[in-house]
Amino acid sequence: MKKFVLAIAALACWQVAFGAAPAASQPRAQHGAQVRQTIQLSDGWRFIQDANVEGAEKPEFDARHWSVVQVPHTWNRVGFYLPDPASHVNRAEHINKVQGIGWYRHTFTAPAGSKGKRAWLQFDAASRAAEVWLNGTRLGEHKGGFSRFRFDATAALNYGAPNVLAVRVDNTAPAPGSSTADLAPLAGDFFVHGGLYRPASLVFTDPVHIDMLDFGGPGVYATTKSISGKQAEVEVRTKLRNDSQSPSNIQLSARLIDARGKSVASAVQKLALQPGEGLERAQTLKLSNARLWQGTEDPYLYTLRVELRSASGKLLDAFDHAFGIRQMRFDADKGFFLNGKPRRLLGVGFHQDQEGKGWALSRQDVEDSVAIIREMGANSIRLTHYQHRQWIHELADRHGLILWDEIGLVTAWTSTPGFVANIRQQLQELIRQNYNHPSVAVWSIANEVDFGSSRPDFLGGPTKSASSPMPLLKMLNALAKSEDPSRPTTLATCCEESGMPDVPTTVEAVDLAGANRYFGWYSKTPAELGPHLDMLRAKHPAQPLAVTEYGAGGATSIHTDDPLGGPIDSRGRTQPEGYLSWLHEQTWPTLAAKPYLWGTWLWVGFDFATTRRQEGDSDDINTKGLVTYDRKLKKDAYFFYKANWTNTPTVHINGRRYVDRAYAVTDVRVYSNAPSTELTLNGRSLGAKSDCADRVCVWPAVRLAAGSNDLLATGKFASGEVQDAIQWKLAESAANAFRIDSGAIVAASAGANRYGSDAFFEGGAAGSANKPGGRGRAPVVVQISGTQAQPLVASYREGAFKYRVPVNNGQYTVALTFVEPSAAAGERRFDVIANGTRSLADVDIAAAAGAPLTAITRSFPVTVSKGLLELEFKPTKGQAIVSAVEISR
């Protein structure tokens, strides 16, 4: 069979019974009283971060000296930007990266009128593990930091009187012998915050109720079984419990209600429940004129209402769920289909933290992040690398976004019974709690567990004996299938065909393949990505393939004059924003040209916290986001996708944060989806560009004036003009001089003279006299004699190459700085030719300097008459080399 084709269908669940308010455009059934009562436990908590507290679970314990906090809450604050700390909430002096024990206590009064009901304490998440006491009675423990869990609090609750709730939370980093040794994730390039970071509540139900202890799930699970024309069939499975002391004859009903409030399908069933009995019943709802959930085009949501009534008609329990009817299909040749129509999934990876708040986000915070993602045109989100909160699933249902849901099996694993049990539990919680959302397309069971024995140092180092993850993956795949046969399984790989030793082919364990590939960042070049994807497809021709991560770091305060001027430092500080833009410009057209890809998710939507990195202009932040950690700045690359992925009129001038320019001549790049875009400089038109390829309009070699330079881009759309304006500045000293840091993508500081990064070159290769430090380690800086500007002269351009510098006509002095990295006298010799004249002959740096790693400078005059100075470095033995070029009057 050439293709793997899998049809899946599901319904969305919106649990308004737990206080989730649907948007005004969404249906909400108003059929009978809301029988459940929910009390939010948010204000007035006491908290202490201390592992040595004794007796805090006892009601009489005095916690008045503890801090007063509001739940959601986390004690961690991780990651900060180095520049302009006053503009950020997170600063070095405010950071808290401690992982360990935190205690919470809360006093509340339960309504006296609720006596006779069942009482449930519900936590939407607690990281990583939580132990709960009510009035000194231990209710239980939950292991896993990302899912909802509930405890039956009925027997321990005081009605009409104060109750003392104590919660011990533990986010200790997993290690052999630790309290969290068996809790996933064991590793990963993200920080696991601690605390009660999602809402907590007290819920009252009738003793006869929809099951509240089903892995934190709703107890109601609905699936679209078929769609034929306008007709659809929906299966609704409901799990019931009788926690009373008497038998109960009940009526179970399920109804579909459209957005106008009209019931369009229903089913009723009578049954008897014995005391202490639990059972599951399935009902079929048939629609004769179904309106489908069509993703972003028409995310239509019905209301599913499930009711339990007594024999006399009394309402015992009820749930309202917003849901959508849809079918999904994945094809190895043609990609993703929604309700029979091809749909390219375009999205971002997403982590659940934000500067100043960590994981303890409000619903508005989540809505704001989703709005930013939608604005750029994404129709999908990869929820990584753990189970995310219900709010983002509800928003995805409402807006028609397609979701990739994932558990915390990341990078590392063990085969201990405790770990296997925990990861099984996390998968069951993920599926049951998110089963009903139409937005959820796939269940991902792992991320990058195919490093083999070559796991990088920054993720814990190589493994001496890497056991195969395949048995674990096959078990999880089977579990996912048993929990939800309607959706496919998937995972994300890093290393297939990487050349690393002992790499398992993990995609063989699942239905759909996902590839995390950083071509042009961690390895290879963007041009090699296309052939690599074709190779993966040819290797697994029947398996649909997606690209689940690609991207680069980008620091908004670090700039380059040419993203190809020198090597990028994927684990260090040299990560200019301009390189991030360039890499996405190179990568997206390749992905867009692959119709067999069922989805692509760039990495990542927002910068996020990790203690694995000191990179770019930040500490403990992964800077691959298209938006900064605090959501304040959208990087240039964000607008590249907005111009490509949306019809929203978009015009954006790149390099807006690179205000003080190093060179008087530069290309101007504008992301625009306008039919015609005009650029003006200081009020003078530089011409218009029409229908720019990949939405990138380029005005080459724009000459700036000393002082301020006002750039204005105007896109002309059928609906009118859209403009973007920025201002660049050029120092007088740079107006008639070019100082080039050869071989550097980011120019080094060189005292009084301002240098730009390597630019205006043709040919050659960038290099450095400094020694590489290995993956995850900083370069080893070498000493260079004869200079006080080691960072400037350590980099170089080498080979047979030219510089074509657009200087104004006139008389100039050219000063070239050379450093011999390692060659002996006579091993490297070359000429320097300026506009056809041999200005330096038979240069032998080692002989002239007397030793390697010694800087020398040679100068000569030139006359420029045609607005261009061409400096040719022509080797006669070995390779030519130069570390710095200065052209000045």
PDB file of C-alpha atoms in Angstrom, residues 232-348:
ATOM      1  CA  ALA A 232     -23.714  13.135  10.500  1.00  0.00           C
ATOM      2  CA  GLU A 233     -23.691  10.632  13.339  1.00  0.00           C
ATOM      3  CA  VAL A 234     -22.200  11.414  16.703  1.00  0.00           C
ATOM      4  CA  GLU A 235     -21.475   8.850  19.376  1.00  0.00           C
ATOM      5  CA  VAL A 236     -21.580  10.100  22.960  1.00  0.00           C
ATOM      6  CA  ARG A 237     -20.121   7.933  25.729  1.00  0.00           C
ATOM      7  CA  THR A 238     -20.994   8.927  29.283  1.00  0.00           C
ATOM      8  CA  LYS A 239     -19.459   7.486  32.443  1.00  0.00           C
ATOM      9  CA  LEU A 240     -21.799   7.509  35.452  1.00  0.00           C
ATOM     10  CA  ARG A 241     -21.392   6.975  39.190  1.00  0.00           C
ATOM     11  CA  ASN A 242     -23.819   6.383  42.016  1.00  0.00           C
ATOM     12  CA  ASP A 243     -22.062   7.453  45.210  1.00  0.00           C
ATOM     13  CA  SER A 244     -25.274   7.399  47.250  1.00  0.00           C
ATOM     14  CA  GLN A 245     -26.444   4.664  49.598  1.00  0.00           C
ATOM     15  CA  SER A 246     -29.534   3.824  47.541  1.00  0.00           C
ATOM     16  CA  PRO A 247     -30.296   2.401  44.101  1.00  0.00           C
ATOM     17  CA  SER A 248     -31.157   5.036  41.534  1.00  0.00           C
ATOM     18  CA  ASN A 249     -33.344   4.799  38.458  1.00  0.00           C
ATOM     19  CA  ILE A 250     -32.179   7.537  36.112  1.00  0.00           C
ATOM     20  CA  GLN A 251     -32.695   8.938  32.670  1.00  0.00           C
ATOM     21  CA  LEU A 252     -29.624   9.758  30.626  1.00  0.00           C
ATOM     22  CA  SER A 253     -30.135  12.178  27.755  1.00  0.00           C
ATOM     23  CA  ALA A 254     -27.815  13.718  25.203  1.00  0.00           C
ATOM     24  CA  ARG A 255     -28.731  16.543  22.872  1.00  0.00           C
ATOM     25  CA  LEU A 256     -27.090  18.613  20.178  1.00  0.00           C
ATOM     26  CA  ILE A 257     -28.106  22.259  20.227  1.00  0.00           C
ATOM     27  CA  ASP A 258     -27.232  24.676  17.452  1.00  0.00           C
ATOM     28  CA  ALA A 259     -26.082  28.267  17.832  1.00  0.00           C
ATOM     29  CA  ARG A 260     -29.708  29.487  17.769  1.00  0.00           C
ATOM     30  CA  GLY A 261     -30.576  27.332  20.757  1.00  0.00           C
ATOM     31  CA  LYS A 262     -32.533  24.767  18.743  1.00  0.00           C
ATOM     32  CA  SER A 263     -32.196  21.068  19.567  1.00  0.00           C
ATOM     33  CA  VAL A 264     -31.185  19.288  16.362  1.00  0.00           C
ATOM     34  CA  ALA A 265     -30.535  15.746  17.631  1.00  0.00           C
ATOM     35  CA  SER A 266     -31.280  13.845  20.818  1.00  0.00           C
ATOM     36  CA  ALA A 267     -31.153  10.439  22.475  1.00  0.00           C
ATOM     37  CA  VAL A 268     -32.657   9.257  25.774  1.00  0.00           C
ATOM     38  CA  GLN A 269     -31.895   6.138  27.767  1.00  0.00           C
ATOM     39  CA  LYS A 270     -33.259   4.806  31.050  1.00  0.00           C
ATOM     40  CA  LEU A 271     -31.060   2.804  33.377  1.00  0.00           C
ATOM     41  CA  ALA A 272     -30.580   1.749  36.968  1.00  0.00           C
ATOM     42  CA  LEU A 273     -27.515   2.398  39.092  1.00  0.00           C
ATOM     43  CA  GLN A 274     -26.824   0.418  42.242  1.00  0.00           C
ATOM     44  CA  PRO A 275     -25.080   2.032  45.247  1.00  0.00           C
ATOM     45  CA  GLY A 276     -21.363   2.440  44.559  1.00  0.00           C
ATOM     46  CA  GLU A 277     -21.801   1.372  40.953  1.00  0.00           C
ATOM     47  CA  GLY A 278     -20.143   2.976  37.962  1.00  0.00           C
ATOM     48  CA  LEU A 279     -20.928   2.285  34.350  1.00  0.00           C
ATOM     49  CA  GLU A 280     -20.566   3.646  30.834  1.00  0.00           C
ATOM     50  CA  ARG A 281     -23.319   4.102  28.272  1.00  0.00           C
ATOM     51  CA  ALA A 282     -23.108   5.062  24.593  1.00  0.00           C
ATOM     52  CA  GLN A 283     -25.745   7.026  22.691  1.00  0.00           C
ATOM     53  CA  THR A 284     -25.978   7.959  19.025  1.00  0.00           C
ATOM     54  CA  LEU A 285     -27.070  11.405  17.840  1.00  0.00           C
ATOM     55  CA  LYS A 286     -28.097  11.738  14.204  1.00  0.00           C
ATOM     56  CA  LEU A 287     -28.100  15.087  12.412  1.00  0.00           C
ATOM     57  CA  SER A 288     -29.877  15.536   9.093  1.00  0.00           C
ATOM     58  CA  ASN A 289     -28.431  18.970   8.296  1.00  0.00           C
ATOM     59  CA  ALA A 290     -25.058  19.140   9.994  1.00  0.00           C
ATOM     60  CA  ARG A 291     -22.885  22.236   9.835  1.00  0.00           C
ATOM     61  CA  LEU A 292     -19.247  21.212  10.015  1.00  0.00           C
ATOM     62  CA  TRP A 293     -16.364  22.662  11.971  1.00  0.00           C
ATOM     63  CA  GLN A 294     -14.206  23.979   9.114  1.00  0.00           C
ATOM     64  CA  GLY A 295     -11.150  25.253  10.927  1.00  0.00           C
ATOM     65  CA  THR A 296     -10.361  28.944  10.562  1.00  0.00           C
ATOM     66  CA  GLU A 297     -12.842  29.285   7.679  1.00  0.00           C
ATOM     67  CA  ASP A 298     -15.876  28.417   9.798  1.00  0.00           C
ATOM     68  CA  PRO A 299     -15.197  27.106  13.313  1.00  0.00           C
ATOM     69  CA  TYR A 300     -18.847  26.310  13.959  1.00  0.00           C
ATOM     70  CA  LEU A 301     -19.578  24.909  17.399  1.00  0.00           C
ATOM     71  CA  TYR A 302     -22.715  23.197  18.583  1.00  0.00           C
ATOM     72  CA  THR A 303     -23.572  22.607  22.220  1.00  0.00           C
ATOM     73  CA  LEU A 304     -23.700  19.061  23.468  1.00  0.00           C
ATOM     74  CA  ARG A 305     -25.874  18.840  26.570  1.00  0.00           C
ATOM     75  CA  VAL A 306     -25.758  15.686  28.673  1.00  0.00           C
ATOM     76  CA  GLU A 307     -28.247  15.376  31.548  1.00  0.00           C
ATOM     77  CA  LEU A 308     -28.956  12.893  34.321  1.00  0.00           C
ATOM     78  CA  ARG A 309     -32.469  12.986  35.758  1.00  0.00           C
ATOM     79  CA  SER A 310     -34.175  10.958  38.414  1.00  0.00           C
ATOM     80  CA  ALA A 311     -37.251   8.840  37.684  1.00  0.00           C
ATOM     81  CA  SER A 312     -39.361  11.807  38.835  1.00  0.00           C
ATOM     82  CA  GLY A 313     -37.618  14.167  36.400  1.00  0.00           C
ATOM     83  CA  LYS A 314     -35.347  15.963  38.888  1.00  0.00           C
ATOM     84  CA  LEU A 315     -32.118  17.173  37.307  1.00  0.00           C
ATOM     85  CA  LEU A 316     -29.236  15.403  39.064  1.00  0.00           C
ATOM     86  CA  ASP A 317     -26.241  16.350  36.946  1.00  0.00           C
ATOM     87  CA  ALA A 318     -25.569  18.105  33.661  1.00  0.00           C
ATOM     88  CA  PHE A 319     -22.728  19.131  31.396  1.00  0.00           C
ATOM     89  CA  ASP A 320     -22.717  21.572  28.525  1.00  0.00           C
ATOM     90  CA  HIS A 321     -19.956  21.072  25.973  1.00  0.00           C
ATOM     91  CA  ALA A 322     -19.197  23.212  22.935  1.00  0.00           C
ATOM     92  CA  PHE A 323     -18.070  20.963  20.109  1.00  0.00           C
ATOM     93  CA  GLY A 324     -17.554  20.799  16.394  1.00  0.00           C
ATOM     94  CA  ILE A 325     -18.323  18.055  13.901  1.00  0.00           C
ATOM     95  CA  ARG A 326     -15.394  17.319  11.601  1.00  0.00           C
ATOM     96  CA  GLN A 327     -13.297  14.677   9.925  1.00  0.00           C
ATOM     97  CA  MET A 328      -9.533  14.785   9.405  1.00  0.00           C
ATOM     98  CA  ARG A 329      -7.372  12.756   7.060  1.00  0.00           C
ATOM     99  CA  PHE A 330      -3.617  12.529   6.549  1.00  0.00           C
ATOM    100  CA  ASP A 331      -2.122  11.522   3.208  1.00  0.00           C
ATOM    101  CA  ALA A 332       1.523  10.628   2.536  1.00  0.00           C
ATOM    102  CA  ASP A 333       1.468  12.395  -0.839  1.00  0.00           C
ATOM    103  CA  LYS A 334      -1.034  15.222  -0.429  1.00  0.00           C
ATOM    104  CA  GLY A 335      -0.816  16.167   3.227  1.00  0.00           C
ATOM    105  CA  PHE A 336      -3.687  17.116   5.543  1.00  0.00           C
ATOM    106  CA  PHE A 337      -7.414  17.161   4.763  1.00  0.00           C
ATOM    107  CA  LEU A 338     -10.204  18.695   6.833  1.00  0.00           C
ATOM    108  CA  ASN A 339     -13.677  17.464   5.908  1.00  0.00           C
ATOM    109  CA  GLY A 340     -12.340  16.237   2.590  1.00  0.00           C
ATOM    110  CA  LYS A 341     -10.623  19.486   1.625  1.00  0.00           C
ATOM    111  CA  PRO A 342      -6.823  19.904   1.545  1.00  0.00           C
ATOM    112  CA  ARG A 343      -5.566  22.252   4.216  1.00  0.00           C
ATOM    113  CA  ARG A 344      -1.923  23.158   4.779  1.00  0.00           C
ATOM    114  CA  LEU A 345      -1.194  23.386   8.488  1.00  0.00           C
ATOM    115  CA  LEU A 346       0.959  26.449   9.167  1.00  0.00           C
ATOM    116  CA  GLY A 347       1.937  26.969  12.747  1.00  0.00           C
ATOM    117  CA  VAL A 348       4.295  27.643  15.605  1.00  0.00           C
TER     118      VAL A 348
END
